[in-house]
XYZ file of C-alpha atoms in Angstrom:
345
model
C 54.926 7.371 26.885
C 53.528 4.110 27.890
C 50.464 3.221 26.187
C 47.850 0.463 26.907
C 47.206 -1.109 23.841
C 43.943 -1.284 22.949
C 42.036 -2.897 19.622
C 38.562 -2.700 18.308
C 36.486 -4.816 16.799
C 34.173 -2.388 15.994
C 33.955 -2.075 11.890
C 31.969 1.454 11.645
C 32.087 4.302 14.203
C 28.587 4.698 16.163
C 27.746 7.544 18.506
C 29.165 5.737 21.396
C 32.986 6.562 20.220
C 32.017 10.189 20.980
C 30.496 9.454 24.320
C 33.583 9.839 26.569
C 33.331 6.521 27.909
C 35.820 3.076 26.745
C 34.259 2.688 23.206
C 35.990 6.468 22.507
C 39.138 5.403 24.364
C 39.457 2.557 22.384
C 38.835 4.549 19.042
C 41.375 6.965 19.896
C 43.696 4.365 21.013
C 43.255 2.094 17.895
C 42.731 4.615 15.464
C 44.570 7.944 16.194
C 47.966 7.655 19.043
C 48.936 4.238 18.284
C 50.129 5.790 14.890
C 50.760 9.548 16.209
C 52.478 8.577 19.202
C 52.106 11.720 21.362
C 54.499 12.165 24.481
C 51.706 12.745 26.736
C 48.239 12.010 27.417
C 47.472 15.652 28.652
C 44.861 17.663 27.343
C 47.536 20.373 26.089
C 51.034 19.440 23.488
C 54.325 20.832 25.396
C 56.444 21.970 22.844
C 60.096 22.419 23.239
C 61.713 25.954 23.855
C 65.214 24.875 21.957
C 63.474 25.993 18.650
C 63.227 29.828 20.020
C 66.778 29.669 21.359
C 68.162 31.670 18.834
C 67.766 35.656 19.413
C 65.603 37.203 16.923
C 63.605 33.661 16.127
C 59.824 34.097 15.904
C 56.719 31.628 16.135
C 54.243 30.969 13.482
C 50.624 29.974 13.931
C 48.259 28.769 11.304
C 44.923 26.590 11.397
C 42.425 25.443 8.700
C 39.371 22.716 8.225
C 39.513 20.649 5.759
C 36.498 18.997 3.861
C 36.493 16.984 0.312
C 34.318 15.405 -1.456
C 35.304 12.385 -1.799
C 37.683 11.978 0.566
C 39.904 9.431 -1.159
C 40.680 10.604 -4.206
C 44.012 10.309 -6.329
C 47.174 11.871 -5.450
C 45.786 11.878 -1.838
C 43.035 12.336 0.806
C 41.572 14.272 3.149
C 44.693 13.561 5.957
C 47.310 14.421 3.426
C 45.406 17.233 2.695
C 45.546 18.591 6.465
C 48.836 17.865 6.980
C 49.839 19.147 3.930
C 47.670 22.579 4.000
C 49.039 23.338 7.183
C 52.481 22.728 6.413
C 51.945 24.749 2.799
C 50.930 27.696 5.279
C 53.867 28.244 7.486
C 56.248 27.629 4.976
C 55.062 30.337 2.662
C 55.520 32.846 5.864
C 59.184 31.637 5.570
C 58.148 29.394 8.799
C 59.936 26.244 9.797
C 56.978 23.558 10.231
C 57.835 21.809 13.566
C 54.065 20.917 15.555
C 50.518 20.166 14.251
C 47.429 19.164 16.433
C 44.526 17.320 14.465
C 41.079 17.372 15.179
C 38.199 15.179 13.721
C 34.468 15.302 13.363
C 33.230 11.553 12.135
C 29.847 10.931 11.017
C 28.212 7.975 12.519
C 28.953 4.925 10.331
C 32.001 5.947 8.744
C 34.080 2.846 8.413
C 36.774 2.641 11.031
C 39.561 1.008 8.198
C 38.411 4.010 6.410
C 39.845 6.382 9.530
C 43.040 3.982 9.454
C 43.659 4.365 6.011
C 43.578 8.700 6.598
C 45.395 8.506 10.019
C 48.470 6.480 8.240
C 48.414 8.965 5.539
C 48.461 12.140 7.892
C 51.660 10.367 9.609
C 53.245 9.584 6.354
C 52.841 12.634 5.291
C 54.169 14.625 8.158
C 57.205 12.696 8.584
C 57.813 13.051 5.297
C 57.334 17.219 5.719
C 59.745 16.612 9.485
C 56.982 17.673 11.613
C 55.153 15.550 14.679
C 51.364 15.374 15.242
C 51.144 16.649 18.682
C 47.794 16.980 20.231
C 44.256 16.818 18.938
C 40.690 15.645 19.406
C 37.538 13.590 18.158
C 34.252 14.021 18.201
C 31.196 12.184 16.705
C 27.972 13.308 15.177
C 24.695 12.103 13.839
C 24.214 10.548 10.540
C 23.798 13.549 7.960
C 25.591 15.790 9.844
C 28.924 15.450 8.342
C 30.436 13.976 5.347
C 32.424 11.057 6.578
C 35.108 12.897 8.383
C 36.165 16.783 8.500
C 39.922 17.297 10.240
C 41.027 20.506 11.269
C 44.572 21.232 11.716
C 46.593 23.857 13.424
C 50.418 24.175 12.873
C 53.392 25.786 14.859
C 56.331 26.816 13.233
C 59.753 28.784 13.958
C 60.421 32.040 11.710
C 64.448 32.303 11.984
C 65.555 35.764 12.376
C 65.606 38.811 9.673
C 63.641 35.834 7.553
C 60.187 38.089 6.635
C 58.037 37.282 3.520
C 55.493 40.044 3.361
C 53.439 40.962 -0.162
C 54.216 44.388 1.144
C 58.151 43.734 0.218
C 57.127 42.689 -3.342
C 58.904 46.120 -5.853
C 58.148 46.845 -9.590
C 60.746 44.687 -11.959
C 60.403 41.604 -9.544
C 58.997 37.943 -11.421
C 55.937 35.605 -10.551
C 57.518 31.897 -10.539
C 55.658 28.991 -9.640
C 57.201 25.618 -9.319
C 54.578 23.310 -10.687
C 51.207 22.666 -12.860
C 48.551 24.873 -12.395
C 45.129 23.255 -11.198
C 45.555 19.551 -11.094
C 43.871 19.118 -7.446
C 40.490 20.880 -8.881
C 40.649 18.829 -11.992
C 41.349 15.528 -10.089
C 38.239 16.072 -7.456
C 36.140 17.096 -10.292
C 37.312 13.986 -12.210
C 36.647 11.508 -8.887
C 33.263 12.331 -7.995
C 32.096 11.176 -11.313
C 29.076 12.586 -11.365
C 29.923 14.297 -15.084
C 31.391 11.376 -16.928
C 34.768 12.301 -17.006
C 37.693 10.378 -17.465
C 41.053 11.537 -16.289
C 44.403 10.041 -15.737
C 45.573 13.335 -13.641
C 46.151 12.835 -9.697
C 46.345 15.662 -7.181
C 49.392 17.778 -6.537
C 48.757 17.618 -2.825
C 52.338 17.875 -1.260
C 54.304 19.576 1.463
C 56.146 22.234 0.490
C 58.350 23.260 3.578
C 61.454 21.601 1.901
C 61.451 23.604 -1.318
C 60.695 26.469 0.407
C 63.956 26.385 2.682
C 65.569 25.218 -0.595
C 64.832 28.358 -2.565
C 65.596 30.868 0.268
C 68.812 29.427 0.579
C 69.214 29.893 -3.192
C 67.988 32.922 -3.409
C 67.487 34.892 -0.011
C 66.071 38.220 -1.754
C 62.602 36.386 -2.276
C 59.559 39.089 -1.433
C 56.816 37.026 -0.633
C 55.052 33.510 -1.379
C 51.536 32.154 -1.320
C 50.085 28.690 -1.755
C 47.534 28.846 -4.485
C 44.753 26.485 -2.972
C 40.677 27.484 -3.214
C 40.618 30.345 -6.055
C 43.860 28.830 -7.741
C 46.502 31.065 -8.412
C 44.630 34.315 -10.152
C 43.194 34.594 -7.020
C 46.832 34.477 -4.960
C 48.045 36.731 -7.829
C 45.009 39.262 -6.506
C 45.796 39.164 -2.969
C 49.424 39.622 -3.753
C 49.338 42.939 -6.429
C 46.481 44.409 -3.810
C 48.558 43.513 -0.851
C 51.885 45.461 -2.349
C 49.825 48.124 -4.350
C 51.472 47.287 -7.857
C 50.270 45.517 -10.704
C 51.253 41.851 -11.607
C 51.315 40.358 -15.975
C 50.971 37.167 -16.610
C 52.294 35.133 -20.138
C 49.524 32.676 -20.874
C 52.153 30.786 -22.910
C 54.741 30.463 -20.060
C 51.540 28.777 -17.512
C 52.363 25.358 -16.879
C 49.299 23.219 -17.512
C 48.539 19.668 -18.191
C 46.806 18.667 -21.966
C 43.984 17.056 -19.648
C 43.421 19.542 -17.539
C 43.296 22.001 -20.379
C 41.056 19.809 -22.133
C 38.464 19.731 -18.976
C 38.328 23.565 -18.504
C 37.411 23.427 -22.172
C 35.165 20.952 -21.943
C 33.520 22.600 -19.112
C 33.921 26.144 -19.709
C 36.060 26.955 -16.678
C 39.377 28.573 -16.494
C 42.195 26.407 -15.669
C 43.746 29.574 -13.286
C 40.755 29.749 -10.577
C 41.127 25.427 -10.286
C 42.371 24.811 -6.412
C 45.888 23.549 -6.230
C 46.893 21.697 -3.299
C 50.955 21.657 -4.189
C 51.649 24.447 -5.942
C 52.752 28.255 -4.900
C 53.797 31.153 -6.504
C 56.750 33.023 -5.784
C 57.523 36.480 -6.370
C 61.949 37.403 -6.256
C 64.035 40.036 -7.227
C 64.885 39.559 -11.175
C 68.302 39.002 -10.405
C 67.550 36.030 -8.405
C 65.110 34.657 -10.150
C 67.183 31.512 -11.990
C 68.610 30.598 -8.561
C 65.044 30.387 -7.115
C 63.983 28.390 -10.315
C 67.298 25.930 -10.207
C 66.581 25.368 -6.326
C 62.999 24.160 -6.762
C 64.192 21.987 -10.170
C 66.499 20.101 -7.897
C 63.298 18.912 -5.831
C 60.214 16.399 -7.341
C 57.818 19.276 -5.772
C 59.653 21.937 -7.923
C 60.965 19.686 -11.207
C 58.406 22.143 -13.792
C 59.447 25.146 -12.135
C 59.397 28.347 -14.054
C 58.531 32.071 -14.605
C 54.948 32.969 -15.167
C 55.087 37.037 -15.212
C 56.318 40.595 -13.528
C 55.561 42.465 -11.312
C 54.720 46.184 -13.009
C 54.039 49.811 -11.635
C 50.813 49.788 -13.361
C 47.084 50.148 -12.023
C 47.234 48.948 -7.880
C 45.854 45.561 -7.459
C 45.420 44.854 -11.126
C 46.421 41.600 -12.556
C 46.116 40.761 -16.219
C 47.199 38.329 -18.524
C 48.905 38.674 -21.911
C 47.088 35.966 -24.071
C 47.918 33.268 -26.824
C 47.074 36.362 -29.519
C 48.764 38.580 -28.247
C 45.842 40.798 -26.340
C 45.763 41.219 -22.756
C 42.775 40.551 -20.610
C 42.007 41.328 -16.570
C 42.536 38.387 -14.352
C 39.833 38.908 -11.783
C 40.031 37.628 -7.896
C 37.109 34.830 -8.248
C 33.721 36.018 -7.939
C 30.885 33.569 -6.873
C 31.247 29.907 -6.179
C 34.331 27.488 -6.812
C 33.977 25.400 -9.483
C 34.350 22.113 -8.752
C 33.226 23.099 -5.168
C 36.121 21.077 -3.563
C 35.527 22.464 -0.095
């Protein structure tokens, strides 16, 4: 479409870019679909039927909010985040990412490079995962009534036919994998705000994971089902997933992948490394015959290069997951009860 182009010389957003009037068109000009180049200026995205062409093809429809504190942080920020999130939740339905819309609340005075800096992110980031950045909104409150900015996201994808990843599919015999560290998103926030003196070298996972996911189904088609582990880390996906199929899932706590530094935090902290929020990072459950394929698939990809097996699947106690432990006992691995710690959201 043809757009007139529009700059501001505004440095920090006041109330007037959420009046309606030319200081907002020029925000969203500037700011927002001079990067996401949408086809339209309509209030509504119009997507394209060729996705749905093919008989037995089904749509998939996801939305979240996203807030961190802070919302730069390393590995990412809060755009990468929403495109990411979004992405990570269609693709773990077996989904096809293809359209996301993008809203934002922005507190008064939040720097306007600061808005550039997340709006180039959420575009590199979802052409990177192959999907567009249809549609969206702003608005703009008060100072104290947000943090910066919040985005919410909402994300249309194309299920191909007899493609269905349901926890209900998930049998006795089957294996957990995961394809990367456990808990480096929780350990990085916790390590940016600064407010406990911690040092850390370890950045986010944050990634899209449609790729890997199309990757391993083509490597192994018999996968069950597949979650991304994000607030409540993976025990709690583990939870959702043995209730869900009404079997019982073992972990090895020697086979979980985790970082010396993020080990050492937990420690240092008292907090268990398997309720930290991941922001790249899913567990898979397949068939024990496929599992190697599924593993070799995501090793072939950076988002999948410390790939590997984590438990079973058992036809013990419904919804019970435990872990077998460094000594050789076995302890219950509880859904998380009570607040997130670090609070990242």
């Amino acid at each position: 479409m043809n757009m007139i182009a529009r700059t501001m010389r505004d440095e920090k957003v006041t109330l007037a870019h959420g009046g309606g009037g030319k200081a907002m068109r020029d925000l969203i000009d500037t700011v927002f679909t001079s990067v996401f180049a949408p086809e339209s200026r309509e209030d509504q995205a119009r997507l394209s039927e060729v996705a749905l062409q093919e008989p037995g093809a089904r749509l998939a429809f996801t939305t979240d909010s996203f807030v961190v504190d802070p919302v730069e942080f390393p590995g990412g920020d809060i755009g990468k985040i929403a495109v990411c999130g979004t992405v990570n939740d269609l693709a773990v339905g077996g989904a096809r990412p293809l359209w996301l819309s993008a809203a934002f609340i922005i507190e008064e005075g939040t720097e306007i490079a600061l808005l550039h800096r997340i709006v180039a992110s959420m575009k590199a980031e979802a052409d990177k995962a192959g999907v567009k950045i249809v549609t969206g909104d702003t608005k703009v409150v008060g100072r104290g009534m947000a943090d910066k900015v919040f985005v919410t996201t909402a994300g249309v994808g194309v299920i191909p036919p007899g493609r269905n990843l349901l926890a209900e599919n998930i049998r006795a015999g089957d294996v957990v994998l995961v394809n990367g560290k456990l808990g480096d998103h929780g350990a990085a926030i916790l390590a940016a705000r600064g407010d406990m003196a911690l040092s850390s070298e370890v950045t986010s996972d944050c990634a899209g994971l449609g790729y890997l996911v199309e990757a391993v189904l083509a490597a192994a088609p018999g996968v069950r089902a597949a979650r991304d582990a994000t607030r409540g880390g993976v025990a709690s996906v583990l939870n959702e997933l043995a209730e869900a199929a009404g079997l019982s899932i073992e972990i090895d706590e020697t086979t979980l992948p985790l970082r010396k530094e993020v080990k050492g935090m937990c420690e240092i902290l008292g907090l268990d490394p398997l309720y930290l929020a991941n922001e790249g990072t899913l567990a898979l459950v397949v068939p024990e015959d496929q599992a190697e394929a599924a593993l070799a698939a995501m090793r072939a990809l950076p988002e999948g290069r410390d790939a590997c097996v984590i438990g079973k699947v058992l036809d013990g106690t419904p919804g019970r997951v435990t872990m077998r432990t460094l000594f050789g006992g076995a302890r219950i691995v509880d859904m998380l009860v009570g607040e997130q710690l670090p609070r990242i959201c």
